[in-house]
PDB file of C-alpha atoms and ligand atoms in Angstrom:
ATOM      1  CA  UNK A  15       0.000   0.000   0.000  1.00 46.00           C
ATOM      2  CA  UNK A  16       2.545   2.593   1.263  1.00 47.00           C
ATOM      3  CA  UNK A  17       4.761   1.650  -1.850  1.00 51.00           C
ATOM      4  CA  UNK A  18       2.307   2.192  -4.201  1.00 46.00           C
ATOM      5  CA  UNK A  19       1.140   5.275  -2.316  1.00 48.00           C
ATOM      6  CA  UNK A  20       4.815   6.557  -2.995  1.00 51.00           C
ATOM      7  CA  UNK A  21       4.674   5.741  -6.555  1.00 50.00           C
ATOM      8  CA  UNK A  22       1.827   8.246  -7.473  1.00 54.00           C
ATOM      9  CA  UNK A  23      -0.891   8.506  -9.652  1.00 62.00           C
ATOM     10  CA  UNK A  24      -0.616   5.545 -11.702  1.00 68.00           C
ATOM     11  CA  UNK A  25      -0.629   2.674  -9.458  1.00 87.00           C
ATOM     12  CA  UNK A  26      -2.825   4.122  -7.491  1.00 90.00           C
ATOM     13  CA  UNK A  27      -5.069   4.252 -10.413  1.00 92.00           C
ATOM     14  CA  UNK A  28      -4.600   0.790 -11.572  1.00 92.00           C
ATOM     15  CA  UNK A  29      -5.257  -0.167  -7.794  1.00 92.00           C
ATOM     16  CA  UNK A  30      -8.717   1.580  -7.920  1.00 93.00           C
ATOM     17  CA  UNK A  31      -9.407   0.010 -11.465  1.00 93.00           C
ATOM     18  CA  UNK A  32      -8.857  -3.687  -9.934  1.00 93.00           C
ATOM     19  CA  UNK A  33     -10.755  -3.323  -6.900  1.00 94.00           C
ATOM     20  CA  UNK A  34     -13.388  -1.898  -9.481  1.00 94.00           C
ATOM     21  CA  UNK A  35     -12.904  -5.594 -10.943  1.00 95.00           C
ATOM     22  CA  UNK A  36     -13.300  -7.089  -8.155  1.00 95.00           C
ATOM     23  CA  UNK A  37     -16.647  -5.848  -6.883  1.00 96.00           C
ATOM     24  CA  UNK A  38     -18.039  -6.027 -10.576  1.00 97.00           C
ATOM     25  CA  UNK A  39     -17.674  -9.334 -10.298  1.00 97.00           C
ATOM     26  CA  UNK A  40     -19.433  -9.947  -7.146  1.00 97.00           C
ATOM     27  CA  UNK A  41     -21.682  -7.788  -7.893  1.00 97.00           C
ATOM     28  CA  UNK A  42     -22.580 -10.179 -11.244  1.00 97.00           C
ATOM     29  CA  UNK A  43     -22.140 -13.854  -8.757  1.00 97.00           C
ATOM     30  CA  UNK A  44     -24.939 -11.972  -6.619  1.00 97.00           C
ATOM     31  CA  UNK A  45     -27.328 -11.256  -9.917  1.00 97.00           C
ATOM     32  CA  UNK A  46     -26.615 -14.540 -11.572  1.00 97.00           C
ATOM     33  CA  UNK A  47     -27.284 -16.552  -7.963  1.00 97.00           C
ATOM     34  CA  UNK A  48     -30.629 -14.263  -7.339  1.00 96.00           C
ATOM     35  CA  UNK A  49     -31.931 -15.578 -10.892  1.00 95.00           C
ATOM     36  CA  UNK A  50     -31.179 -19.078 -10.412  1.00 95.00           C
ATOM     37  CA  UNK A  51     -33.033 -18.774  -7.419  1.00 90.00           C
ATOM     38  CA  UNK A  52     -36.406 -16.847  -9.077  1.00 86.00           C
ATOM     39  CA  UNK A  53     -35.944 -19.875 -12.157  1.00 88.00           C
ATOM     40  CA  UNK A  54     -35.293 -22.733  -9.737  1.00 87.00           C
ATOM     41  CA  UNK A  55     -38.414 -21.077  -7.110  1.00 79.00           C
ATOM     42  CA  UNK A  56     -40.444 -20.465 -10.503  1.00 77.00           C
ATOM     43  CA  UNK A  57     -40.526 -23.564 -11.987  1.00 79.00           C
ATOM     44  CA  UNK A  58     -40.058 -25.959  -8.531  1.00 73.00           C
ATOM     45  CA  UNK A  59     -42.254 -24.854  -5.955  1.00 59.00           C
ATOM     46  CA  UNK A  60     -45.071 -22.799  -8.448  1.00 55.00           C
ATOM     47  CA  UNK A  61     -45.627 -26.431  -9.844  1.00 53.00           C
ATOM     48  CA  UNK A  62     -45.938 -28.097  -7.046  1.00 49.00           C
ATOM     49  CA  UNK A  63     -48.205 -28.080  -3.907  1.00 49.00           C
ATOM     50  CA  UNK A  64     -46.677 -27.460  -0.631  1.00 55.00           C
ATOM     51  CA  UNK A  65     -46.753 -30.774   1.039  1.00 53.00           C
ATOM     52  CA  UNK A  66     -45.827 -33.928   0.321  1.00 66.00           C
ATOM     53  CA  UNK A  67     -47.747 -34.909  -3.114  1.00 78.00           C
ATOM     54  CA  UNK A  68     -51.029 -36.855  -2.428  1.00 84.00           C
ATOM     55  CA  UNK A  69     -53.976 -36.643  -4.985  1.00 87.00           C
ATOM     56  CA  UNK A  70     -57.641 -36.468  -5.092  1.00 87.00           C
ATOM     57  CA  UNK A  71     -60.543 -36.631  -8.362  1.00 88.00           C
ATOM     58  CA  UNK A  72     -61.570 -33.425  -8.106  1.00 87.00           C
ATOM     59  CA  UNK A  73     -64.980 -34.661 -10.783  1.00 88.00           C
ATOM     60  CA  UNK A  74     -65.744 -37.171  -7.324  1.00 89.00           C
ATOM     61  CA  UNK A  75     -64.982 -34.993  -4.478  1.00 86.00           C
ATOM     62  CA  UNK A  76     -68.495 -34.592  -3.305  1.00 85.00           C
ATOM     63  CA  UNK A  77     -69.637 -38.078  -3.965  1.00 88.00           C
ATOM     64  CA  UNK A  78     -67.310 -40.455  -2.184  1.00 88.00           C
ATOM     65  CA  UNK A  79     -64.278 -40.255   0.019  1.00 87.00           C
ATOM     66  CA  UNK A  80     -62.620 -38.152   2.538  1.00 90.00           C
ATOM     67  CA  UNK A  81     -64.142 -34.784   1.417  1.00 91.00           C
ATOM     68  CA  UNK A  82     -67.746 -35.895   1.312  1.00 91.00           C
ATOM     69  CA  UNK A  83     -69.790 -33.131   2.889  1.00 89.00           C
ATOM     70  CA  UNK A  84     -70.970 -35.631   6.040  1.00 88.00           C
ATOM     71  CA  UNK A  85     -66.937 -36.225   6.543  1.00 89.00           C
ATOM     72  CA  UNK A  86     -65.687 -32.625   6.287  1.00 91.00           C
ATOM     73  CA  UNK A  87     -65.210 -30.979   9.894  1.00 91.00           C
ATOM     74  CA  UNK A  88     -63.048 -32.012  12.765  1.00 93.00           C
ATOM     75  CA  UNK A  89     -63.060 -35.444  13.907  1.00 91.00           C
ATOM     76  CA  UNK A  90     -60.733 -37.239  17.124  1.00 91.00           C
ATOM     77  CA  UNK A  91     -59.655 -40.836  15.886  1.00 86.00           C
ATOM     78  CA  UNK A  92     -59.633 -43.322  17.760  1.00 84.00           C
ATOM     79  CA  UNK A  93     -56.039 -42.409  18.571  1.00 86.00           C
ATOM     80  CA  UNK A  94     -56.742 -39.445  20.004  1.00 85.00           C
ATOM     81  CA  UNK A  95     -55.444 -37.527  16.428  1.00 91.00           C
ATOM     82  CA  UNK A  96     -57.346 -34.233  16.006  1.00 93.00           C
ATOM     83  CA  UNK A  97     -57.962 -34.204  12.024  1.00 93.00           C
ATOM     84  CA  UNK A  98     -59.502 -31.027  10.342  1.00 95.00           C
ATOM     85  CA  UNK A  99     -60.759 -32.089   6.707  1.00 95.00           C
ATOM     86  CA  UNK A 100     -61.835 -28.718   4.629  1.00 95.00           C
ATOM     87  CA  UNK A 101     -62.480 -27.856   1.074  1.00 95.00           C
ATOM     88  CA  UNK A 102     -62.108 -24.586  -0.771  1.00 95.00           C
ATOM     89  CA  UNK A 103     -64.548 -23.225  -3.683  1.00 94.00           C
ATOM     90  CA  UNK A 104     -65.203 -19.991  -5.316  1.00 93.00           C
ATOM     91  CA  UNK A 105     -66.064 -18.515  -2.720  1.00 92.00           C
ATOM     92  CA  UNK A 106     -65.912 -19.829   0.699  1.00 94.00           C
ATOM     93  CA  UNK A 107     -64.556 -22.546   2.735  1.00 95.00           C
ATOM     94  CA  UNK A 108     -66.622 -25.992   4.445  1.00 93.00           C
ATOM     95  CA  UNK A 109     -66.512 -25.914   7.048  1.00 93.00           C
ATOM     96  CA  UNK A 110     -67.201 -22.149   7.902  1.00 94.00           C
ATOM     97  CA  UNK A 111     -66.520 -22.169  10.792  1.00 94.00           C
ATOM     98  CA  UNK A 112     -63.799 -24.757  12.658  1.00 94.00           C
ATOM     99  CA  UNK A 113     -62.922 -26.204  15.976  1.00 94.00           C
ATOM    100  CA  UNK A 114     -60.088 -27.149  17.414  1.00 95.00           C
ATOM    101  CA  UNK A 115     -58.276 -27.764  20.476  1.00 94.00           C
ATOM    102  CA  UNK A 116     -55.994 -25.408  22.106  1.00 94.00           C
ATOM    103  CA  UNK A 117     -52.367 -26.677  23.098  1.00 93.00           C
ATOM    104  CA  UNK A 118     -53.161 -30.227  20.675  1.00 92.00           C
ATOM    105  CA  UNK A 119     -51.233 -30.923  17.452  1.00 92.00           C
ATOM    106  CA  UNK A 120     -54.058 -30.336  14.737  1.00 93.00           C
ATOM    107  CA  UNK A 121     -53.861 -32.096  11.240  1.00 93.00           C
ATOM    108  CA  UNK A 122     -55.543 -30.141   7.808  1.00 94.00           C
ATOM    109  CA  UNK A 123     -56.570 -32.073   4.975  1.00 94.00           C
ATOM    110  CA  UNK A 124     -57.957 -29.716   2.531  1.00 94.00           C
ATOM    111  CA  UNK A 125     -58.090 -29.449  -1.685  1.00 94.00           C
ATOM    112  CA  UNK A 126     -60.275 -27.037  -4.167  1.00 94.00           C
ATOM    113  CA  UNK A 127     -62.761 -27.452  -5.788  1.00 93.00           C
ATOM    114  CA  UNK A 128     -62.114 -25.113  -8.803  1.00 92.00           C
ATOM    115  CA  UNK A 129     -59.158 -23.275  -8.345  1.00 93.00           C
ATOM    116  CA  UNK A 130     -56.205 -22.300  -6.143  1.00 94.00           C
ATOM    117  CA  UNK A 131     -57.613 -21.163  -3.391  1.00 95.00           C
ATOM    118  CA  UNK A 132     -55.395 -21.172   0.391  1.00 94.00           C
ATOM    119  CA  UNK A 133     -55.516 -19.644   3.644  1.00 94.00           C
ATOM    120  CA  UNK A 134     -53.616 -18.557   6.497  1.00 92.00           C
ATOM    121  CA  UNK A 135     -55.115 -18.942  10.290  1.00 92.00           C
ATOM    122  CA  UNK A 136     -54.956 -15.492  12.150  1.00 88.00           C
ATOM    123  CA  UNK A 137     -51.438 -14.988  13.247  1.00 81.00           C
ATOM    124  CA  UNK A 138     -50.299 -18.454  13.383  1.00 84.00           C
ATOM    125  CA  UNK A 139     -48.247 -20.730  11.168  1.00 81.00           C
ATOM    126  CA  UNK A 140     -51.280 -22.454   9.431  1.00 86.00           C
ATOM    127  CA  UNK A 141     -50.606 -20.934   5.938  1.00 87.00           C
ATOM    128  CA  UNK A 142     -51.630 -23.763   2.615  1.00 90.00           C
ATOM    129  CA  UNK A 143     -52.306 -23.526  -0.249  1.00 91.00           C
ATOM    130  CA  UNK A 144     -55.204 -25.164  -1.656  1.00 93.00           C
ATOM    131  CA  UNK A 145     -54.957 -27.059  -4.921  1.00 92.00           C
ATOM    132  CA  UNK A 146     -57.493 -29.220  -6.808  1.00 93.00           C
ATOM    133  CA  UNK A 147     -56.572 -32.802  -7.949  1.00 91.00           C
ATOM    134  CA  UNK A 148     -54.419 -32.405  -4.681  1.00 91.00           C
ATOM    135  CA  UNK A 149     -54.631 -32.756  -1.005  1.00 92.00           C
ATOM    136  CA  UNK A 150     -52.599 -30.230   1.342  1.00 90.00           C
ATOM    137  CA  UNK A 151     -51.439 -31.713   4.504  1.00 89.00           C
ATOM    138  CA  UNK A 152     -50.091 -29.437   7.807  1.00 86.00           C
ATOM    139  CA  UNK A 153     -49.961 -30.623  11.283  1.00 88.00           C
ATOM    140  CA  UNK A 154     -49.599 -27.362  13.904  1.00 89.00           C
ATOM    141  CA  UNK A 155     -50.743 -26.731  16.987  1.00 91.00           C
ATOM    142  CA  UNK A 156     -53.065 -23.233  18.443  1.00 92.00           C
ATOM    143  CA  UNK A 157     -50.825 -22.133  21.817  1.00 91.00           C
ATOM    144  CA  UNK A 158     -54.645 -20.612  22.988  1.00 91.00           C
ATOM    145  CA  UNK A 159     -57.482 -20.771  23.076  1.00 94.00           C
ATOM    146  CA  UNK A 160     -59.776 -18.088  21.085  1.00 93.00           C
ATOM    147  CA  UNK A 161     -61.524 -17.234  17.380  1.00 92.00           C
ATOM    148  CA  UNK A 162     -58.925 -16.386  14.695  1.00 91.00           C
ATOM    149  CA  UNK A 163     -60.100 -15.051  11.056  1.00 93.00           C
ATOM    150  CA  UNK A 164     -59.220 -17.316   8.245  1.00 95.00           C
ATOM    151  CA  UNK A 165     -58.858 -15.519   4.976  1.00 95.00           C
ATOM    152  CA  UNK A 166     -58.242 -16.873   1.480  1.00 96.00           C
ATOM    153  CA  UNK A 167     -55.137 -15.869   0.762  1.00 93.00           C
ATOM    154  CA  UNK A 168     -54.713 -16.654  -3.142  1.00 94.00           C
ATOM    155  CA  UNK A 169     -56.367 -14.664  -5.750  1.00 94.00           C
ATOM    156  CA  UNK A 170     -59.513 -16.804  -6.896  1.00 93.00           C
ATOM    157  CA  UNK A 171     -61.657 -14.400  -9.063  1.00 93.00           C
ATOM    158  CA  UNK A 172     -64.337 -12.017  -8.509  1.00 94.00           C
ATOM    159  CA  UNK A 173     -65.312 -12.957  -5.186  1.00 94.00           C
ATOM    160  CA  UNK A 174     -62.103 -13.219  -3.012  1.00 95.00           C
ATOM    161  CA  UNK A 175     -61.994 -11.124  -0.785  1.00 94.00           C
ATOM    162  CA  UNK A 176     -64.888 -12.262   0.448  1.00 94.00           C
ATOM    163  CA  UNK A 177     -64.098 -15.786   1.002  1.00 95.00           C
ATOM    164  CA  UNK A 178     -63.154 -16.394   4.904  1.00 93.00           C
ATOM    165  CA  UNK A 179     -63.727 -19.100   7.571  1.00 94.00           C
ATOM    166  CA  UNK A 180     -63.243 -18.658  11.108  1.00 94.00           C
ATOM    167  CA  UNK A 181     -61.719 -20.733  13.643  1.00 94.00           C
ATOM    168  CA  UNK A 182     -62.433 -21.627  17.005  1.00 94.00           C
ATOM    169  CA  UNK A 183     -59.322 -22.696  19.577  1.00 94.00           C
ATOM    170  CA  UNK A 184     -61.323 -24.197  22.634  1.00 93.00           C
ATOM    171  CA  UNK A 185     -59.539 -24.983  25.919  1.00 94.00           C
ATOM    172  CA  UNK A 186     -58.775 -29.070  24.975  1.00 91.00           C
ATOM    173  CA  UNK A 187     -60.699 -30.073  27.980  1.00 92.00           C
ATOM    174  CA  UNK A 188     -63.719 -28.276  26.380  1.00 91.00           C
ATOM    175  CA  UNK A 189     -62.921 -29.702  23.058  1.00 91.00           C
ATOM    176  CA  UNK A 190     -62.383 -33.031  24.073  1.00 89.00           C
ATOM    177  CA  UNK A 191     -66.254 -33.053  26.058  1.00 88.00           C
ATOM    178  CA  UNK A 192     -68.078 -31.809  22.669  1.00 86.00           C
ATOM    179  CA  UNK A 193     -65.729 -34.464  20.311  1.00 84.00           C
ATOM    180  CA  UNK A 194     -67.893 -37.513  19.886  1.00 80.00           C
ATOM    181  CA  UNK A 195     -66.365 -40.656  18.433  1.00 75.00           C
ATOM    182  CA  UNK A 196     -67.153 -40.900  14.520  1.00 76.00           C
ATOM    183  CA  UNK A 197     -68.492 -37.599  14.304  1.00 81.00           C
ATOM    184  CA  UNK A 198     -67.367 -34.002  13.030  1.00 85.00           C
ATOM    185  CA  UNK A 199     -67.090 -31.132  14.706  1.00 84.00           C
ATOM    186  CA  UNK A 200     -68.010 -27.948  13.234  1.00 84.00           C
ATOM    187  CA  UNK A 201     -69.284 -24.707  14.389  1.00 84.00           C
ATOM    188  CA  UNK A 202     -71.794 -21.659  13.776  1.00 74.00           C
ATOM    189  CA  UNK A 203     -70.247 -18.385  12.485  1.00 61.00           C
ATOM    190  CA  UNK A 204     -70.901 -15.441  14.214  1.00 56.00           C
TER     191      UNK A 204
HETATM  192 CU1  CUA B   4     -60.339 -18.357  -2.652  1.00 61.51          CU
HETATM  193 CU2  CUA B   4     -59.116 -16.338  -2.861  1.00 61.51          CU
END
């Protein structure tokens, strides 16, 4: 440094012209590493759903199977598993309204109808999308008790801001004395 200091303008020059070099060419590893990421995000995780991949006819949905209307709803197995089964339509969500248990792990099952549809459970980590031909899986678990707002949070048309459920966390005690083996919980919206 002090030599080339000593030397004058020209090295001094040629020192600024290489360090130039050398950020330019950072600069150009950060842009070519922030598009590989936007292609690799793109065409990876735009074509896929966000669990693992488990599909569903969409054209027999409603007739037979796990998202029949009599099935959809919170149900304990026999295990003591809290399962949430929903499905998503232009515009609105069944069950409207949800139960579960506070301080329990909760399992979603949900798919579409239609379109993508998805939603997010107040300020918790329950965030899916909602695909059809394909089920979305998430186990979490509501720290308390209380009624959070569950929006659709994809663009679906005309009519989506409008579409919302609500949830219900219940102390589990309370949960546990309304769950009835075989049968789905639900509740009203207010
Ligand atoms: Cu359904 Cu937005």
């Amino acid at each position: 440094m002090s030599t080339a200091a000593a030397a004058g303008e020209p090295d001094s020059h040629a020192t600024a012209i290489a360090a130039e070099r050398r950020w330019a060419w950072v600069v150009i590893a950060i842009m070519a590493l922030l598009v590989a990421m936007m292609i690799f995000t793109g065409l990876h995780w735009s074509a896929m759903p966000p669990s693992r991949v488990e599909t569903v006819d969409v054209k027999t949905l409603h007739l037979k199977g796990e998202f029949v209307e009599s099935n959809l709803g919170t149900s304990v197995g026999a295990d003591g598993k809290v399962t949430v089964r929903l499905i998503a339509q232009q515009y609105s969500f069944q069950p409207q309204c949800i139960v579960v248990p506070a301080g329990v792990p909760v399992t979603f099952r949900g798919t579409s109808t239609d379109t993508i549809h998805g939603f997010v459970v107040g300020r918790t980590n329950a965030n899916t999308m909602l695909i059809p031909a394909f089920v979305s899986t998430f186990t979490t678990t509501f720290p308390k008790p209380g009624e959070q707002l569950m929006p659709c949070h994809e663009y679906c048309g005309t009519g989506h801001e409008a579409m919302w459920a609500r949830v219900q966390v219940l102390p589990a005690e309370e949960f546990m004395a309304k769950a009835k083996p075989g049968e789905r919980l639900s509740c009203v919206p207010r």
